[in-house]
Amino acid sequence: MKSTVNKQKFRVSIVVLNYLNYKDTIECVDSALNQNYLIQKIIIVDNGSDNQSVEEIKKYYINNKKIKFICLTKNLGFAKGNNIGIQYAREREGADFVLVVNNDTKFVDVNYVRILIENYDPKTGVIGSAIQLLDGSIQNEHKGWFDLRQCLLYYLNLFSAKRGSSFDFQIGKRNGPKILQGSSLLFTPSFFQYYKGFYPRTFLYHEEEILYLMCVYKKLRQKYVSSTAILHKEDRSSRLSYNNDMHVKTL
């Protein structure tokens, strides 16, 4: 059952994390500006880029009051970088909802934000959508990975690759519950009753699984909305930013 609250009165901000890939960031933000739901602020967080990202983004949006640009002095990773944007949205803009999107996404539905908001109810912590790929297909829903043995083997493989060893343990398919994909996540007022954002001690991987468990712990559901989609350019930013490096840092 949908909430009876007038959802047009909700304050919504969008957070976009940039690291090196400023061209995709600008394309993403430009597409977000076309949404027909009132967006209080679009917050771009630069995660310590050492190229011309800061200069290019500042120059492009210098006269746009809808844009807040936050520059970090070093790369804090996906979770902490986005959390800084979420904190600004909540504390400075009074956002009820915060939509976190990858910078290599593009809003292809002008009603995207409105549709996600309309699917909110007080028992829902995070809302996601269909993910459209560059070939026009819809990405398969993501399954969680909570098997202890598989997780251990996965991290042994990562450690091995980082150290130049030859471990290559075979890992089975993910067979856990369906969880929302991290390329577009709408954090709701119900989520913010308990949490301030992502679990902060990851760097790049497994934020989605942890977010699912955070919701389960507080008896909140994750809701997948199939009636709208956001375009995802399939890890273009990840390939540019991390060169497909398999390492995972825990801080």
mmCIF file of C-alpha atoms in Angstrom:
data_model
loop_
_atom_site.group_PDB
_atom_site.id
_atom_site.type_symbol
_atom_site.label_atom_id
_atom_site.label_comp_id
_atom_site.label_asym_id
_atom_site.label_seq_id
_atom_site.Cartn_x
_atom_site.Cartn_y
_atom_site.Cartn_z
ATOM 1 C CA MET A 1 0.000 0.000 0.000
ATOM 2 C CA LYS A 2 1.343 3.404 -0.947
ATOM 3 C CA SER A 3 1.722 6.189 1.591
ATOM 4 C CA THR A 4 -1.085 8.754 1.646
ATOM 5 C CA VAL A 5 1.394 11.590 2.215
ATOM 6 C CA ASN A 6 1.514 14.234 -0.520
ATOM 7 C CA LYS A 7 4.795 13.206 -2.104
ATOM 8 C CA GLN A 8 5.185 16.429 -4.079
ATOM 9 C CA LYS A 9 6.087 18.131 -0.794
ATOM 10 C CA PHE A 10 9.124 15.943 -0.211
ATOM 11 C CA ARG A 11 12.522 17.618 -0.589
ATOM 12 C CA VAL A 12 14.823 15.619 -2.858
ATOM 13 C CA SER A 13 18.520 16.022 -3.588
ATOM 14 C CA ILE A 14 20.773 14.008 -5.901
ATOM 15 C CA VAL A 15 24.366 12.977 -5.125
ATOM 16 C CA VAL A 16 26.854 12.194 -7.910
ATOM 17 C CA LEU A 17 30.358 10.991 -7.033
ATOM 18 C CA ASN A 18 33.100 11.964 -9.492
ATOM 19 C CA TYR A 19 36.547 10.461 -9.759
ATOM 20 C CA LEU A 20 38.514 11.435 -12.903
ATOM 21 C CA ASN A 21 35.577 10.853 -15.251
ATOM 22 C CA TYR A 22 34.215 14.406 -15.377
ATOM 23 C CA LYS A 23 32.748 14.098 -18.886
ATOM 24 C CA ASP A 24 30.310 11.396 -17.810
ATOM 25 C CA THR A 25 29.606 13.321 -14.605
ATOM 26 C CA ILE A 26 28.568 16.391 -16.575
ATOM 27 C CA GLU A 27 26.367 14.308 -18.882
ATOM 28 C CA CYS A 28 24.724 12.662 -15.857
ATOM 29 C CA VAL A 29 24.070 15.966 -14.074
ATOM 30 C CA ASP A 30 22.757 17.655 -17.221
ATOM 31 C CA SER A 31 20.248 14.834 -17.646
ATOM 32 C CA ALA A 32 19.224 15.115 -13.975
ATOM 33 C CA LEU A 33 18.452 18.800 -14.447
ATOM 34 C CA ASN A 34 15.671 17.797 -16.859
ATOM 35 C CA GLN A 35 13.677 15.888 -14.242
ATOM 36 C CA ASN A 36 10.112 17.118 -13.860
ATOM 37 C CA TYR A 37 10.172 16.590 -10.093
ATOM 38 C CA LEU A 38 11.593 19.535 -8.152
ATOM 39 C CA ILE A 39 15.194 18.757 -7.172
ATOM 40 C CA GLN A 40 16.473 20.946 -4.338
ATOM 41 C CA LYS A 41 20.146 20.457 -5.132
ATOM 42 C CA ILE A 42 22.432 18.247 -7.203
ATOM 43 C CA ILE A 43 25.577 17.618 -5.180
ATOM 44 C CA ILE A 44 28.714 16.616 -7.065
ATOM 45 C CA VAL A 45 31.439 15.203 -4.817
ATOM 46 C CA ASP A 46 34.870 15.012 -6.416
ATOM 47 C CA ASN A 47 36.719 12.138 -4.780
ATOM 48 C CA GLY A 48 40.247 13.561 -4.931
ATOM 49 C CA SER A 49 40.693 13.493 -8.715
ATOM 50 C CA ASP A 50 44.251 14.274 -9.821
ATOM 51 C CA ASN A 51 43.292 15.285 -13.373
ATOM 52 C CA GLN A 52 41.406 18.360 -14.627
ATOM 53 C CA SER A 53 38.053 17.220 -13.189
ATOM 54 C CA VAL A 54 37.759 19.956 -10.568
ATOM 55 C CA GLU A 55 38.522 22.761 -12.995
ATOM 56 C CA GLU A 56 36.256 21.414 -15.746
ATOM 57 C CA ILE A 57 33.248 20.808 -13.494
ATOM 58 C CA LYS A 58 33.595 24.150 -11.706
ATOM 59 C CA LYS A 59 33.861 25.972 -15.025
ATOM 60 C CA TYR A 60 30.863 24.165 -16.523
ATOM 61 C CA TYR A 61 28.497 24.821 -13.611
ATOM 62 C CA ILE A 62 29.867 28.143 -12.359
ATOM 63 C CA ASN A 63 26.538 29.980 -12.736
ATOM 64 C CA ASN A 64 24.164 27.133 -11.869
ATOM 65 C CA LYS A 65 22.698 27.565 -8.392
ATOM 66 C CA LYS A 66 21.182 24.079 -8.514
ATOM 67 C CA ILE A 67 24.664 22.562 -8.324
ATOM 68 C CA LYS A 68 26.773 22.196 -5.190
ATOM 69 C CA PHE A 69 30.344 21.083 -5.821
ATOM 70 C CA ILE A 70 32.370 19.510 -2.996
ATOM 71 C CA CYS A 71 36.085 18.802 -3.539
ATOM 72 C CA LEU A 72 37.816 16.164 -1.425
ATOM 73 C CA THR A 73 41.591 16.182 -1.056
ATOM 74 C CA LYS A 74 41.906 12.397 -1.463
ATOM 75 C CA ASN A 75 39.916 9.431 -2.717
ATOM 76 C CA LEU A 76 37.803 8.209 0.195
ATOM 77 C CA GLY A 77 36.136 5.444 -1.790
ATOM 78 C CA PHE A 78 32.537 4.936 -2.884
ATOM 79 C CA ALA A 79 30.818 4.770 0.502
ATOM 80 C CA LYS A 80 32.555 7.629 2.322
ATOM 81 C CA GLY A 81 32.557 9.874 -0.750
ATOM 82 C CA ASN A 82 28.821 9.462 -1.263
ATOM 83 C CA ASN A 83 28.172 9.823 2.462
ATOM 84 C CA ILE A 84 29.681 13.300 2.387
ATOM 85 C CA GLY A 85 27.200 14.262 -0.316
ATOM 86 C CA ILE A 86 24.339 12.655 1.593
ATOM 87 C CA GLN A 87 25.320 14.533 4.746
ATOM 88 C CA TYR A 88 25.312 17.847 2.886
ATOM 89 C CA ALA A 89 21.923 17.074 1.329
ATOM 90 C CA ARG A 90 20.400 16.218 4.686
ATOM 91 C CA GLU A 91 21.983 18.891 6.874
ATOM 92 C CA ARG A 92 22.271 21.829 4.496
ATOM 93 C CA GLU A 93 19.404 21.249 2.079
ATOM 94 C CA GLY A 94 16.955 19.546 4.432
ATOM 95 C CA ALA A 95 16.480 16.656 2.002
ATOM 96 C CA ASP A 96 13.892 14.032 2.898
ATOM 97 C CA PHE A 97 15.059 11.762 0.086
ATOM 98 C CA VAL A 98 18.571 11.497 -1.350
ATOM 99 C CA LEU A 99 19.084 9.809 -4.716
ATOM 100 C CA VAL A 100 22.635 8.493 -5.159
ATOM 101 C CA VAL A 101 23.564 7.709 -8.764
ATOM 102 C CA ASN A 102 26.778 6.596 -10.433
ATOM 103 C CA ASN A 103 28.324 9.325 -12.525
ATOM 104 C CA ASP A 104 28.267 7.018 -15.574
ATOM 105 C CA THR A 105 24.474 6.925 -15.540
ATOM 106 C CA LYS A 106 22.066 9.079 -17.523
ATOM 107 C CA PHE A 107 18.447 9.967 -16.775
ATOM 108 C CA VAL A 108 16.488 8.842 -19.821
ATOM 109 C CA ASP A 109 13.035 9.177 -18.206
ATOM 110 C CA VAL A 110 12.061 12.724 -17.168
ATOM 111 C CA ASN A 111 9.607 11.182 -14.689
ATOM 112 C CA TYR A 112 12.246 8.957 -13.078
ATOM 113 C CA VAL A 113 12.461 10.684 -9.688
ATOM 114 C CA ARG A 114 8.705 11.203 -9.477
ATOM 115 C CA ILE A 115 8.009 7.520 -10.144
ATOM 116 C CA LEU A 116 10.465 6.389 -7.468
ATOM 117 C CA ILE A 117 8.967 8.804 -4.931
ATOM 118 C CA GLU A 118 5.464 7.559 -5.720
ATOM 119 C CA ASN A 119 6.560 4.058 -4.752
ATOM 120 C CA TYR A 120 7.607 5.073 -1.255
ATOM 121 C CA ASP A 121 5.869 3.774 1.819
ATOM 122 C CA PRO A 122 7.021 4.019 5.446
ATOM 123 C CA LYS A 123 8.288 0.420 5.509
ATOM 124 C CA THR A 124 10.660 0.991 2.571
ATOM 125 C CA GLY A 125 14.253 1.991 3.259
ATOM 126 C CA VAL A 126 15.766 2.146 -0.233
ATOM 127 C CA ILE A 127 14.187 2.272 -3.687
ATOM 128 C CA GLY A 128 15.841 1.264 -6.949
ATOM 129 C CA SER A 129 14.833 0.931 -10.572
ATOM 130 C CA ALA A 130 15.468 -1.053 -13.691
ATOM 131 C CA ILE A 131 18.947 -0.498 -15.137
ATOM 132 C CA GLN A 132 19.072 0.020 -18.897
ATOM 133 C CA LEU A 133 22.312 -0.924 -20.662
ATOM 134 C CA LEU A 134 23.818 0.739 -23.718
ATOM 135 C CA ASP A 135 22.401 -1.921 -26.035
ATOM 136 C CA GLY A 136 18.888 -1.133 -24.793
ATOM 137 C CA SER A 137 18.504 -4.289 -22.714
ATOM 138 C CA ILE A 138 17.578 -4.295 -19.033
ATOM 139 C CA GLN A 139 20.218 -5.604 -16.656
ATOM 140 C CA ASN A 140 19.267 -8.690 -14.687
ATOM 141 C CA GLU A 141 18.300 -8.081 -11.096
ATOM 142 C CA HIS A 142 21.253 -8.440 -8.757
ATOM 143 C CA LYS A 143 21.433 -11.351 -6.316
ATOM 144 C CA GLY A 144 23.123 -10.988 -2.970
ATOM 145 C CA TRP A 145 26.142 -12.989 -1.941
ATOM 146 C CA PHE A 146 26.088 -13.992 1.703
ATOM 147 C CA ASP A 147 27.693 -17.425 1.733
ATOM 148 C CA LEU A 148 30.645 -17.293 4.161
ATOM 149 C CA ARG A 149 32.771 -19.804 2.265
ATOM 150 C CA GLN A 150 32.324 -18.025 -1.072
ATOM 151 C CA CYS A 151 33.128 -14.650 0.489
ATOM 152 C CA LEU A 152 36.317 -16.077 2.032
ATOM 153 C CA LEU A 153 37.446 -17.555 -1.295
ATOM 154 C CA TYR A 154 36.628 -14.299 -3.082
ATOM 155 C CA TYR A 155 38.823 -12.275 -0.735
ATOM 156 C CA LEU A 156 41.626 -14.833 -0.952
ATOM 157 C CA ASN A 157 41.557 -14.396 -4.737
ATOM 158 C CA LEU A 158 41.690 -10.614 -4.337
ATOM 159 C CA PHE A 159 44.597 -10.822 -1.902
ATOM 160 C CA SER A 160 46.350 -13.252 -4.214
ATOM 161 C CA ALA A 161 45.974 -10.972 -7.249
ATOM 162 C CA LYS A 162 47.254 -7.981 -5.307
ATOM 163 C CA ARG A 163 50.315 -9.927 -4.085
ATOM 164 C CA GLY A 164 51.066 -11.524 -7.439
ATOM 165 C CA SER A 165 50.272 -15.047 -6.240
ATOM 166 C CA SER A 166 48.499 -17.747 -8.207
ATOM 167 C CA PHE A 167 45.392 -18.444 -6.114
ATOM 168 C CA ASP A 168 42.324 -18.825 -8.300
ATOM 169 C CA PHE A 169 39.648 -20.486 -6.218
ATOM 170 C CA GLN A 170 36.446 -21.312 -8.070
ATOM 171 C CA ILE A 171 33.482 -19.431 -6.653
ATOM 172 C CA GLY A 172 29.901 -20.495 -7.213
ATOM 173 C CA LYS A 173 27.115 -18.332 -8.535
ATOM 174 C CA ARG A 174 25.435 -15.800 -6.314
ATOM 175 C CA ASN A 175 22.302 -17.452 -4.996
ATOM 176 C CA GLY A 176 21.081 -15.107 -2.289
ATOM 177 C CA PRO A 177 18.069 -12.771 -2.263
ATOM 178 C CA LYS A 178 17.619 -10.120 -4.927
ATOM 179 C CA ILE A 179 19.077 -6.788 -3.868
ATOM 180 C CA LEU A 180 19.179 -3.323 -5.405
ATOM 181 C CA GLN A 181 22.048 -2.360 -7.685
ATOM 182 C CA GLY A 182 24.277 0.491 -6.575
ATOM 183 C CA SER A 183 24.143 2.525 -9.779
ATOM 184 C CA SER A 184 20.920 4.226 -8.601
ATOM 185 C CA LEU A 185 19.621 4.165 -5.016
ATOM 186 C CA LEU A 186 16.958 6.383 -3.491
ATOM 187 C CA PHE A 187 17.392 6.660 0.287
ATOM 188 C CA THR A 188 14.075 7.324 2.013
ATOM 189 C CA PRO A 189 12.996 9.131 5.213
ATOM 190 C CA SER A 190 12.467 5.707 6.809
ATOM 191 C CA PHE A 191 16.101 4.781 6.140
ATOM 192 C CA PHE A 192 17.324 8.054 7.650
ATOM 193 C CA GLN A 193 15.491 7.303 10.874
ATOM 194 C CA TYR A 194 18.236 4.747 11.554
ATOM 195 C CA TYR A 195 21.237 5.490 9.327
ATOM 196 C CA LYS A 196 23.174 8.407 7.861
ATOM 197 C CA GLY A 197 24.167 6.676 4.623
ATOM 198 C CA PHE A 198 26.273 3.756 3.399
ATOM 199 C CA TYR A 199 28.283 1.623 5.800
ATOM 200 C CA PRO A 200 31.512 3.674 5.739
ATOM 201 C CA ARG A 201 34.233 1.029 6.058
ATOM 202 C CA THR A 202 34.278 -0.255 2.478
ATOM 203 C CA PHE A 203 36.163 1.322 -0.410
ATOM 204 C CA LEU A 204 34.615 0.112 -3.670
ATOM 205 C CA TYR A 205 32.901 -3.283 -3.471
ATOM 206 C CA HIS A 206 29.971 -4.964 -1.644
ATOM 207 C CA GLU A 207 28.187 -1.793 -0.582
ATOM 208 C CA GLU A 208 24.959 -3.231 -2.026
ATOM 209 C CA GLU A 209 25.038 -6.399 0.070
ATOM 210 C CA ILE A 210 25.804 -4.453 3.238
ATOM 211 C CA LEU A 211 23.024 -1.968 2.477
ATOM 212 C CA TYR A 212 20.584 -4.858 2.084
ATOM 213 C CA LEU A 213 21.596 -6.235 5.484
ATOM 214 C CA MET A 214 21.264 -2.793 7.061
ATOM 215 C CA CYS A 215 17.670 -2.652 5.857
ATOM 216 C CA VAL A 216 16.917 -6.190 7.025
ATOM 217 C CA TYR A 217 18.288 -5.379 10.489
ATOM 218 C CA LYS A 218 15.814 -2.518 10.886
ATOM 219 C CA LYS A 219 12.966 -4.445 9.245
ATOM 220 C CA LEU A 220 12.932 -2.171 6.216
ATOM 221 C CA ARG A 221 12.356 -3.467 2.694
ATOM 222 C CA GLN A 222 14.177 -2.605 -0.483
ATOM 223 C CA LYS A 223 11.776 -1.864 -3.329
ATOM 224 C CA TYR A 224 12.557 -2.499 -6.999
ATOM 225 C CA VAL A 225 10.541 -0.359 -9.442
ATOM 226 C CA SER A 226 10.400 -1.912 -12.909
ATOM 227 C CA SER A 227 8.250 0.807 -14.498
ATOM 228 C CA THR A 228 11.169 3.208 -14.980
ATOM 229 C CA ALA A 229 14.855 2.860 -15.775
ATOM 230 C CA ILE A 230 18.119 4.744 -15.694
ATOM 231 C CA LEU A 231 20.808 4.242 -18.344
ATOM 232 C CA HIS A 232 24.068 2.796 -17.036
ATOM 233 C CA LYS A 233 27.168 2.823 -19.198
ATOM 234 C CA GLU A 234 28.370 -0.435 -17.637
ATOM 235 C CA ASP A 235 31.227 0.516 -15.341
ATOM 236 C CA ARG A 236 32.901 3.021 -17.639
ATOM 237 C CA SER A 237 33.848 5.082 -14.603
ATOM 238 C CA SER A 238 35.145 2.056 -12.755
ATOM 239 C CA ARG A 239 37.404 1.094 -15.666
ATOM 240 C CA LEU A 240 38.753 4.629 -15.984
ATOM 241 C CA SER A 241 39.141 5.285 -12.277
ATOM 242 C CA TYR A 242 40.521 1.973 -11.071
ATOM 243 C CA ASN A 243 41.722 0.268 -14.247
ATOM 244 C CA ASN A 244 39.708 -2.801 -13.205
ATOM 245 C CA ASP A 245 42.027 -3.226 -10.227
ATOM 246 C CA MET A 246 40.667 -6.134 -8.160
ATOM 247 C CA HIS A 247 41.898 -4.851 -4.807
ATOM 248 C CA VAL A 248 39.497 -3.955 -2.049
ATOM 249 C CA LYS A 249 40.479 -1.648 0.782
ATOM 250 C CA THR A 250 38.882 -1.705 4.202
ATOM 251 C CA LEU A 251 39.516 1.438 6.196
#
